[in-house]
Every structure is written in structure tokens, then in C-alpha cells.
XYZ file of C-alpha atoms in Angstrom:
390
model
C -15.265 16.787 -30.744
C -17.823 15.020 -31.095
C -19.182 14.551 -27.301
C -19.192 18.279 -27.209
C -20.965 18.796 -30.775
C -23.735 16.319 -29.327
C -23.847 18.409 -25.682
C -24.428 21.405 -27.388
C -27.534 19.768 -30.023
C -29.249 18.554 -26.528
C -28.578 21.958 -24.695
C -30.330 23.484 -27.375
C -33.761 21.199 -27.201
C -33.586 21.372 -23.179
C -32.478 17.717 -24.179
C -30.895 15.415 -20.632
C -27.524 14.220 -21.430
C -26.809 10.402 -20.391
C -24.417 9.958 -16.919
C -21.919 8.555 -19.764
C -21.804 11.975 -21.436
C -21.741 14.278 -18.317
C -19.168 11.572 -16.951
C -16.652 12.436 -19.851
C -17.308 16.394 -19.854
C -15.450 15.929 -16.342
C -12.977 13.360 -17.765
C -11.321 15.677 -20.675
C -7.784 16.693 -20.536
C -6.722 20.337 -20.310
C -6.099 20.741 -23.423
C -9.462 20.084 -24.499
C -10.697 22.648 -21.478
C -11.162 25.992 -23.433
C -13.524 23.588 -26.214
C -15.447 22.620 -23.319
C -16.442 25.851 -22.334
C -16.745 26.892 -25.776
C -19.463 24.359 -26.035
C -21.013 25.182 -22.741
C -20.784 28.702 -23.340
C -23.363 28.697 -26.638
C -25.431 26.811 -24.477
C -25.809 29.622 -21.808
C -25.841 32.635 -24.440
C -28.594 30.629 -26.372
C -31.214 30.688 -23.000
C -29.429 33.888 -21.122
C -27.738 35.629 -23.644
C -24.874 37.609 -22.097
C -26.351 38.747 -18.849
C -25.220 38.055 -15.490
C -27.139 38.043 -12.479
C -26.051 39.483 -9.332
C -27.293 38.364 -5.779
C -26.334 39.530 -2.322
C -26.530 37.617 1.061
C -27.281 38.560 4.140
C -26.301 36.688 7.182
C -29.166 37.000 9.981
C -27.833 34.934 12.063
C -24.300 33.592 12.096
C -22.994 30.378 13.959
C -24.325 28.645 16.853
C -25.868 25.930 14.366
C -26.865 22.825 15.911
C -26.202 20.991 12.799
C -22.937 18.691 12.282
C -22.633 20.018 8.949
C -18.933 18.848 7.811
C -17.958 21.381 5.248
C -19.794 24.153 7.496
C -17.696 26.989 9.048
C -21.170 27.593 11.590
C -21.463 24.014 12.760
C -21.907 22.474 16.117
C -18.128 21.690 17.232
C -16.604 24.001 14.580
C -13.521 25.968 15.962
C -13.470 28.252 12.444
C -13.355 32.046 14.011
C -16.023 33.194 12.561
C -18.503 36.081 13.486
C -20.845 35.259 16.011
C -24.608 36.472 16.415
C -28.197 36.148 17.187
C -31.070 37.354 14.843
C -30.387 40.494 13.170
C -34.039 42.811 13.511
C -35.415 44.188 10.619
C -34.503 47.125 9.722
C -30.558 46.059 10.091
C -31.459 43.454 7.733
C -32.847 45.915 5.456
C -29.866 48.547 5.633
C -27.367 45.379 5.069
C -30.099 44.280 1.834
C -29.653 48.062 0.624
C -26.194 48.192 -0.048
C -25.779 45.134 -2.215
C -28.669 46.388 -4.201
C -26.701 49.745 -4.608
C -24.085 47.450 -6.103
C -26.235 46.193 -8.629
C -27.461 42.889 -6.759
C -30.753 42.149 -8.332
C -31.605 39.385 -5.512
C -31.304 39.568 -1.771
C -30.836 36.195 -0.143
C -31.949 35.718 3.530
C -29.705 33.019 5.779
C -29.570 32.158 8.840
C -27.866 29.306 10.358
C -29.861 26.270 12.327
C -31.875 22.812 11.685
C -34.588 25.128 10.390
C -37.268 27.989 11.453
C -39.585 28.045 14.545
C -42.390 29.533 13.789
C -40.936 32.665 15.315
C -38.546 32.670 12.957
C -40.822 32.970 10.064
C -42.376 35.917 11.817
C -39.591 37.244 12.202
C -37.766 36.401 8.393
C -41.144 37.329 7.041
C -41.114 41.155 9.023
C -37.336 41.413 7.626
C -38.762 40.469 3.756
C -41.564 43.179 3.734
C -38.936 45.240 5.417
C -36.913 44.882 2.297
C -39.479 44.914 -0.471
C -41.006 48.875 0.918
C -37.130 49.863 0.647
C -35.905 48.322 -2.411
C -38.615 48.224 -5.782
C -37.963 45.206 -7.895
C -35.786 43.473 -5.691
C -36.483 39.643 -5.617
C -36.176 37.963 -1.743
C -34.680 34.372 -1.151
C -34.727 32.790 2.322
C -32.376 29.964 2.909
C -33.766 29.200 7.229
C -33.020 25.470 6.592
C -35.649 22.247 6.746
C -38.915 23.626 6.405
C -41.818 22.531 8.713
C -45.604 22.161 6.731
C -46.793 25.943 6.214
C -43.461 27.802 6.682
C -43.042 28.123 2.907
C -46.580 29.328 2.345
C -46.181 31.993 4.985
C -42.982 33.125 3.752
C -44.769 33.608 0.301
C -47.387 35.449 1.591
C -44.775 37.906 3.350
C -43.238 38.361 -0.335
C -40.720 35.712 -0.497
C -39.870 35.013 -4.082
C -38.025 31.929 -4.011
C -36.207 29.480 -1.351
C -32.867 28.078 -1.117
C -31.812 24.397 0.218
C -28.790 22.857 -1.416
C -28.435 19.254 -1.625
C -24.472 19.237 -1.108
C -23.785 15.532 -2.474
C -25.080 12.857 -3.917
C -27.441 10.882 -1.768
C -25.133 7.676 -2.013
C -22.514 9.791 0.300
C -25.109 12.578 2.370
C -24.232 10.304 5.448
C -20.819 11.145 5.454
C -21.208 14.432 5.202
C -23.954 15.138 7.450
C -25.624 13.033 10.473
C -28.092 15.073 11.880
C -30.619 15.269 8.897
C -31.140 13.505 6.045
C -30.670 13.672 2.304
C -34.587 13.019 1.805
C -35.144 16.126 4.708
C -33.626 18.181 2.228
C -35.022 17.086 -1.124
C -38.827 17.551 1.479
C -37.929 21.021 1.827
C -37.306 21.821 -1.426
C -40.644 20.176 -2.593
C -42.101 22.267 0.048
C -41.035 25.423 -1.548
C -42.362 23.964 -4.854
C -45.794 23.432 -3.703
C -45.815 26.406 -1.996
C -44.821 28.872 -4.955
C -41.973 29.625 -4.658
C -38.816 29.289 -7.132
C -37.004 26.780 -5.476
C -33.284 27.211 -5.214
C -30.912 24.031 -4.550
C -27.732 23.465 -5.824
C -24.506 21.299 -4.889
C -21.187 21.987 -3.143
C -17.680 20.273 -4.913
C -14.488 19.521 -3.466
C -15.292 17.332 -0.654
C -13.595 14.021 -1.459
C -16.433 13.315 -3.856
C -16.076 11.150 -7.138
C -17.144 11.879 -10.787
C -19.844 10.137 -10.076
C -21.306 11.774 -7.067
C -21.034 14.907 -9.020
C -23.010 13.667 -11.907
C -25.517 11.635 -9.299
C -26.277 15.299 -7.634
C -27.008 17.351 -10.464
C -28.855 14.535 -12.450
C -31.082 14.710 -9.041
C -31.248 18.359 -8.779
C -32.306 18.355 -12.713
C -35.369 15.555 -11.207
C -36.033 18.791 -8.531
C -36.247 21.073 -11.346
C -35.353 23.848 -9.465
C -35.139 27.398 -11.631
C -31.643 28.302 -9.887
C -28.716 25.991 -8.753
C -25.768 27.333 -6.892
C -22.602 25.481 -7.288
C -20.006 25.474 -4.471
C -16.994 24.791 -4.374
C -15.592 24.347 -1.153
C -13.879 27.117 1.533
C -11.391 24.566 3.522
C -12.048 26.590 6.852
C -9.219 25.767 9.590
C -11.468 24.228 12.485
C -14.044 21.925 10.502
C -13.866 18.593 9.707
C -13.229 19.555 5.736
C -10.066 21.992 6.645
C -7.725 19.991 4.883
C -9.706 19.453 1.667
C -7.846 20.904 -1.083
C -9.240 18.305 -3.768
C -9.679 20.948 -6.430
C -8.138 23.125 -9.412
C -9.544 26.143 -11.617
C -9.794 23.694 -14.695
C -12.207 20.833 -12.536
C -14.193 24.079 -11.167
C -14.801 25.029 -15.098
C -15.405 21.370 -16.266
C -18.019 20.940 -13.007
C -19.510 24.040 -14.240
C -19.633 23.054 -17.524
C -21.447 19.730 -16.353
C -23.568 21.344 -14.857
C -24.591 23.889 -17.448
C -25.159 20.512 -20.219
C -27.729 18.757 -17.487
C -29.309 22.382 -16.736
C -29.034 24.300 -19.890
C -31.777 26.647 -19.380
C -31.387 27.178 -15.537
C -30.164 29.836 -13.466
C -26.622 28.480 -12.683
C -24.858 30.120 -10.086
C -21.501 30.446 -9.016
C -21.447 30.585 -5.506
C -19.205 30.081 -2.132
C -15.664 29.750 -3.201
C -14.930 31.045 -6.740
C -12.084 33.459 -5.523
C -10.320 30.695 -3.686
C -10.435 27.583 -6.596
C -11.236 29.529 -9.723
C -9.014 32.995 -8.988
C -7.827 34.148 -12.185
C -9.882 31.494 -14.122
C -13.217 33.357 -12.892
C -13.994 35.748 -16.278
C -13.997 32.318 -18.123
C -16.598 30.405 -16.065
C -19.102 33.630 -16.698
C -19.092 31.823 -20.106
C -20.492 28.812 -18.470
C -22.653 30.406 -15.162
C -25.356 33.360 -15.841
C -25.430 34.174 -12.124
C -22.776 35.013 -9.673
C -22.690 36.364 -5.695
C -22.262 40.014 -5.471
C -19.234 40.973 -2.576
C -18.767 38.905 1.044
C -20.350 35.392 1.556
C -22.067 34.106 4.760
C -18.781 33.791 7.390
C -15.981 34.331 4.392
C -14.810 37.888 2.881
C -15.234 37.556 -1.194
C -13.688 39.557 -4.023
C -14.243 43.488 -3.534
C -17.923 43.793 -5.052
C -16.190 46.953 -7.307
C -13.489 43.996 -9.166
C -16.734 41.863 -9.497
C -18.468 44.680 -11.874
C -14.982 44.927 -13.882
C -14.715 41.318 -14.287
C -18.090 41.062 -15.714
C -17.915 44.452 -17.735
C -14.077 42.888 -18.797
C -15.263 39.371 -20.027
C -18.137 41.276 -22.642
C -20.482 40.851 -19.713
C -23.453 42.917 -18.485
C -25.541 43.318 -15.236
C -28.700 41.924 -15.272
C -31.623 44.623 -14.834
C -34.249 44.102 -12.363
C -36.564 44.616 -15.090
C -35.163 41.926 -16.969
C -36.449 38.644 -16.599
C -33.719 36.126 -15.645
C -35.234 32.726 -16.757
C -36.513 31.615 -20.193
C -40.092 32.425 -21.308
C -41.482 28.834 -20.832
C -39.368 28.477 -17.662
C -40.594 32.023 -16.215
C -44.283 31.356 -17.327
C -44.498 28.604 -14.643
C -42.143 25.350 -15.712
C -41.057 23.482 -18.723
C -42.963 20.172 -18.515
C -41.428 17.019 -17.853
C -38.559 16.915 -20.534
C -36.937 20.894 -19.854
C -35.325 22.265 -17.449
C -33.308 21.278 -14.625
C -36.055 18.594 -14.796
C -38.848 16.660 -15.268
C -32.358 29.195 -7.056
C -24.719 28.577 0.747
C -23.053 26.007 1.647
C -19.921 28.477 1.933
C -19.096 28.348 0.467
C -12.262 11.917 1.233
C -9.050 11.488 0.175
C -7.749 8.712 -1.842
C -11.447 8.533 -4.273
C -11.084 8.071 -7.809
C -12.880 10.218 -10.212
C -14.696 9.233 -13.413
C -14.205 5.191 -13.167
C -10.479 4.365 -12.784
C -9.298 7.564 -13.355
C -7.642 9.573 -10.705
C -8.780 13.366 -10.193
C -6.343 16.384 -11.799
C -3.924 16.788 -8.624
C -5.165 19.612 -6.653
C -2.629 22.703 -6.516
C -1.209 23.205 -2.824
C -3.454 24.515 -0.080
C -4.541 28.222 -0.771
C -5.038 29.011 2.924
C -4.522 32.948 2.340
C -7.323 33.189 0.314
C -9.630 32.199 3.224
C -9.994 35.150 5.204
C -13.226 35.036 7.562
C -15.384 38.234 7.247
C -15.330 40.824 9.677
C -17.343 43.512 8.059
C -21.275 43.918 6.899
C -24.035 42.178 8.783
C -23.217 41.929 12.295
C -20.724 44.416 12.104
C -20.226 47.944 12.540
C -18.021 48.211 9.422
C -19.166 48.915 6.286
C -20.522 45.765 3.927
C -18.415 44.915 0.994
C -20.800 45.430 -2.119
């Protein structure tokens, strides 16, 4: 194919697709789904080679969010039973950090639900990451604390912070409906915040929220503009009791084509599969490791996720292997400080409407029917007195 043949040349030179070519990577047929990842996949062997990188979250603080959040399980309104909690202290944060780095988890990363941090909070967050760095060598620290305020992100560096996390969801054409209590630009600030400040910005998209083709394409062309060295993609956990419950908009072969997308616009990028690969990819995960180079290790923020032991098979199963923490995830011109203006994702959870077309006038795949027994809240880890899954 020749589309694919072309993706693959520009993957190569760090090269930006046009929105006509990432529009049709999402528009093939099934049948043409395993050349699609084929095509992908020597993209992401050419910059990563066969490794896959494992990160671990921590919840600090779970629920009582004062954001409206649709697709969000902590929201303010949202009736989704979740685990609810105030600020976890240090050293709990640290024990909870521990065991997904005795899994293998190369990278901790530090949530906690709200608008964004006090300056309290950063104390606080900043305590937990030196906490975390004396017990764990060579682990690398994310925070995700929401919109930063001028400063935060330099005094979460200072503490040891290696990178931040703020997702940008959606395209900016349709943030409103998703979201009314901050802004798509708040969150594209924040993310230039963590830029300026040092640290290896994280931002990344979630899919399956009603959204068209071209939203899809319009959010990851942006987040290629961010040039962010990792980008999460989520695909989203339908939790009973938010406004997005009765999403169901997506199959395994649109999660692999969206990753594929993704991996064409970003070929030399940390992608990450994030909040809801159990629940829309299931038995099609092994396949999208030949499209992602990064993957969360065990439970998610308020969701349980695969058992962190069937993670390791998969990956050791699919000709995978763990990434070392002495290994260096990112390219040499990407880890020596950026690629210029022409590399890149340009120029590091969500959790993880009906009736929208997809690529022009062409309807979506049909979603398959709602998979509500794969959503099963977590009850063990951080917060908990039971044991983490890791």
C-alpha cells in the first residue's frame, strides 16, 4: 500500500505526515489492519527497538475533584464508587512507589486529583519525590497535580521531578464539551510550564468519547506542536455514574489504528498505552506493543488493570523485553535535549457524542456491546490496606 509505504519513509526522517494521511491510517478496513501495524511497527523498532517501558501510578489523592471533568471517575458530581481519600504522606507514597518498581516499573507517576497544586501541595508532592528517589536508585518521578501555577514546575524539579504529565484529552475544537471548568489553552500553559521549567513534559490524548476522525488527528497534530517526549493514549473506562458511562464508541481494531496514528505523527516519541487497554484492546493488547514502546505496569488511578504478573508474560510472549533503568528510553537527539523544529512529536491519566461521523462521511466501525465487567473499580494499593497489584 502505498499510504503505508510513504508513512513508514516519513517515520524514518522524523518526517510530519499531512491530516490527509493520518486521516486514512484511521479510515482502512480490517483487512488492511495487521499491514497497518506492520508499517507502524518498523517505525517504533527503528527509534525503540524492542523495548517496552513500564510505569507505575500512584494515586495520592483520590476523588473529591472540583473539576467537571466528563470522562472522569473523580469528578465533582460523579456517583462512580470509587476509593475515596485525602493526601497520602510520604513514606506511604514511597512503600506504594516500591512495589511497582519491584515489578519492573522503570517510572513512578505521582497523581492526585484537583484544579491543580497549592503551594502546599508542592511541598508536600516534592517531600513524597525525594522520599522516593533515597528508596528507589534510577527510578524516574512524574507528577501529574493538574494546572500548574508560575514556579510550581521549577520547584518540583528542584525536589527531583523528572518529567510532568497534563493530557490534552481532545481536540481544542470540542475541549468545551468535555470540560467547563478550565480551558483547553490552561492545559496546553501547563504543559509549556513544565517545558520551560525542565522537565520532560508528558501530555497525551484520551479516545472514545464521541470524538470524530478529525478530532483525533487535530489532538495529536497539536500534541506533536507541544513536542512532548511521552504521550499517553487513553482510551476510555465508561464508569457507571459519569457523564461518559454509556460511551462504548470503540473496538480493538480503532484502538490499534489510533495507535498506529499516533505512532506515524510521533515516530520517535515515547507512546504510551495507558487507561483502558484491558477493557477496548483485551486480547488485541500483544499486537499494539508493536505500535506503543511504553505501557502502565498493574492498577490505574480509581480502576483495577490486568494482574502486573500477565503484563510481564504478554510482553516476554509478543518477543518483548523490559526496559532497564539503565537504558535510555528516548532517541539520542531526543534524550540530548530536543530534536529541533522538524523531529519529534514537534516543532510523557485520564483513566483511563453519539451519532458523529468519523473520517469525512464515513461512519465509525460499530462499537462491540458494552463491556461493563471489565470495569471493576480498584480496591487495593494506595489507600488501601491490601496489597498493590504490581
Amino acid at each position: 500500500m502505498d499510504l503505508l509505504n510513504t508513512l513508514v519513509e516519513k517515520g524514518l526522517r522524523r518526517e510530519l505526515p499531512t491530516r490527509d494521511e493520518a486521516l486514512a491510517v484511521l479510515a482502512t478496513s480490517d483487512d488492511d489492519l495487521l499491514d497497518v501495524v506492520a508499517a507502524a511497527g518498523k517505525v517504533r523498532r527503528h527509534w525503540f527497538g524492542r523495548r517496552v517501558k513500564l510505569n507505575y501510578l500512584v494515586n495520592l489523592k483520590s476523588g473529591l475533584c472540583p473539576e467537571d471533568c466528563s470522562y472522569c471517575s473523580q469528578r465533582l458530581g460523579s456517583e462512580a464508587g470509587i476509593l475515596k481519600y485525602t493526601w497520602l504522606k510520604p513514606d506511604q507514597a514511597s512503600d506504594a512507589a516500591a512495589a511497582g518498581v519491584a515489578g519492573g516499573a522503570k517510572r513512578v507517576c505521582l497523581v492526585a486529583s484537583g484544579r491543580g497544586p497549592t503551594d502546599r501541595d508542592v511541598a508536600r508532592v516534592s517531600e513524597t519525590i525525594k522520599a522516593i528517589k533515597e528508596n528507589n536508585e534510577g527510578v524516574e518521578v512524574c507528577a501529574c497535580l493538574g494546572l500548574l501555577s508560575d514556579g510550581q514546575a521549577e520547584r518540583l524539579r528542584e525536589a527531583g521531578a523528572d518529567a510532568y504529565n497534563h493530557n490534552l484529552n481532545t481536540s481544542e475544537a470540542t475541549y468545551g464539551e468535555i470540560t467547563t471548568t478550565h480551558t483547553y489553552a490552561d492545559r496546553v500553559d501547563t504543559v509549556n510550564k513544565a517545558h520551560a521549567a525542565g522537565l520532560s513534559a508528558c501530555s497525551g490524548l484520551i479516545a472514545g468519547m464521541g470524538e470524530t476522525d478529525e478530532d483525533l488527528v487535530d489532538v495529536v497534530f497539536s500534541l506533536r506542536e507541544l513536542d512532548p517526549d511521552s504521550v499517553p493514549v487513553n482510551f476510555l473506562i465508561p464508569f457507571e455514574g459519569t457523564p461518559l458511562g454509556k460511551e462504548w464508541n470503540l473496538t480493538p481494531q480503532r484502538c490499534l489504528r489510533i495507535l498506529a496514528m499516533t505512532r506515524f505523527v510521533c515516530p520517535d516519541v515515547e507512546v504510551r498505552i495507558a487507561g483502558g487497554r484491558e477493557v477496548h484492546l483485551r486480547t488485541m493488547q500483544p499486537l499494539a506493543l508493536h505500535l506503543a514502546n511504553s505501557i502502565f505496569l498493574g492498577d490505574y488511578l480509581t480502576s483495577e488493570g490486568q494482574a502486573g504478573k500477565a503484563d510481564l508474560e504478554m510482553i516476554a510472549d509478543a518477543g518483548f523485553e523490559v526496559e532497564g533503568t539503565g537504558q535510555v528510553t528516548l532517541p539520542e537527539h531526543r534524550a540530548a535535549g530536543g530534536c529541533g523544529s522538524d523531529g519529534g512529536c514537534g516543532s510523557e491519566g485520564s483513566e483511563r457524542s453519539e451519532g458523529k461521523g468519523a473520517c469525512g462521511s464515513a461512519p465509525a466501525a460499530p462499537a462491540g456491546e458494552p463491556r461493563t465487567d471489565l470495569v471493576a473499580v480498584r480496591r487495593r494499593g494506595a489507600g488501601t490496606d491490601l496489597a498493590p497489584n504490581a
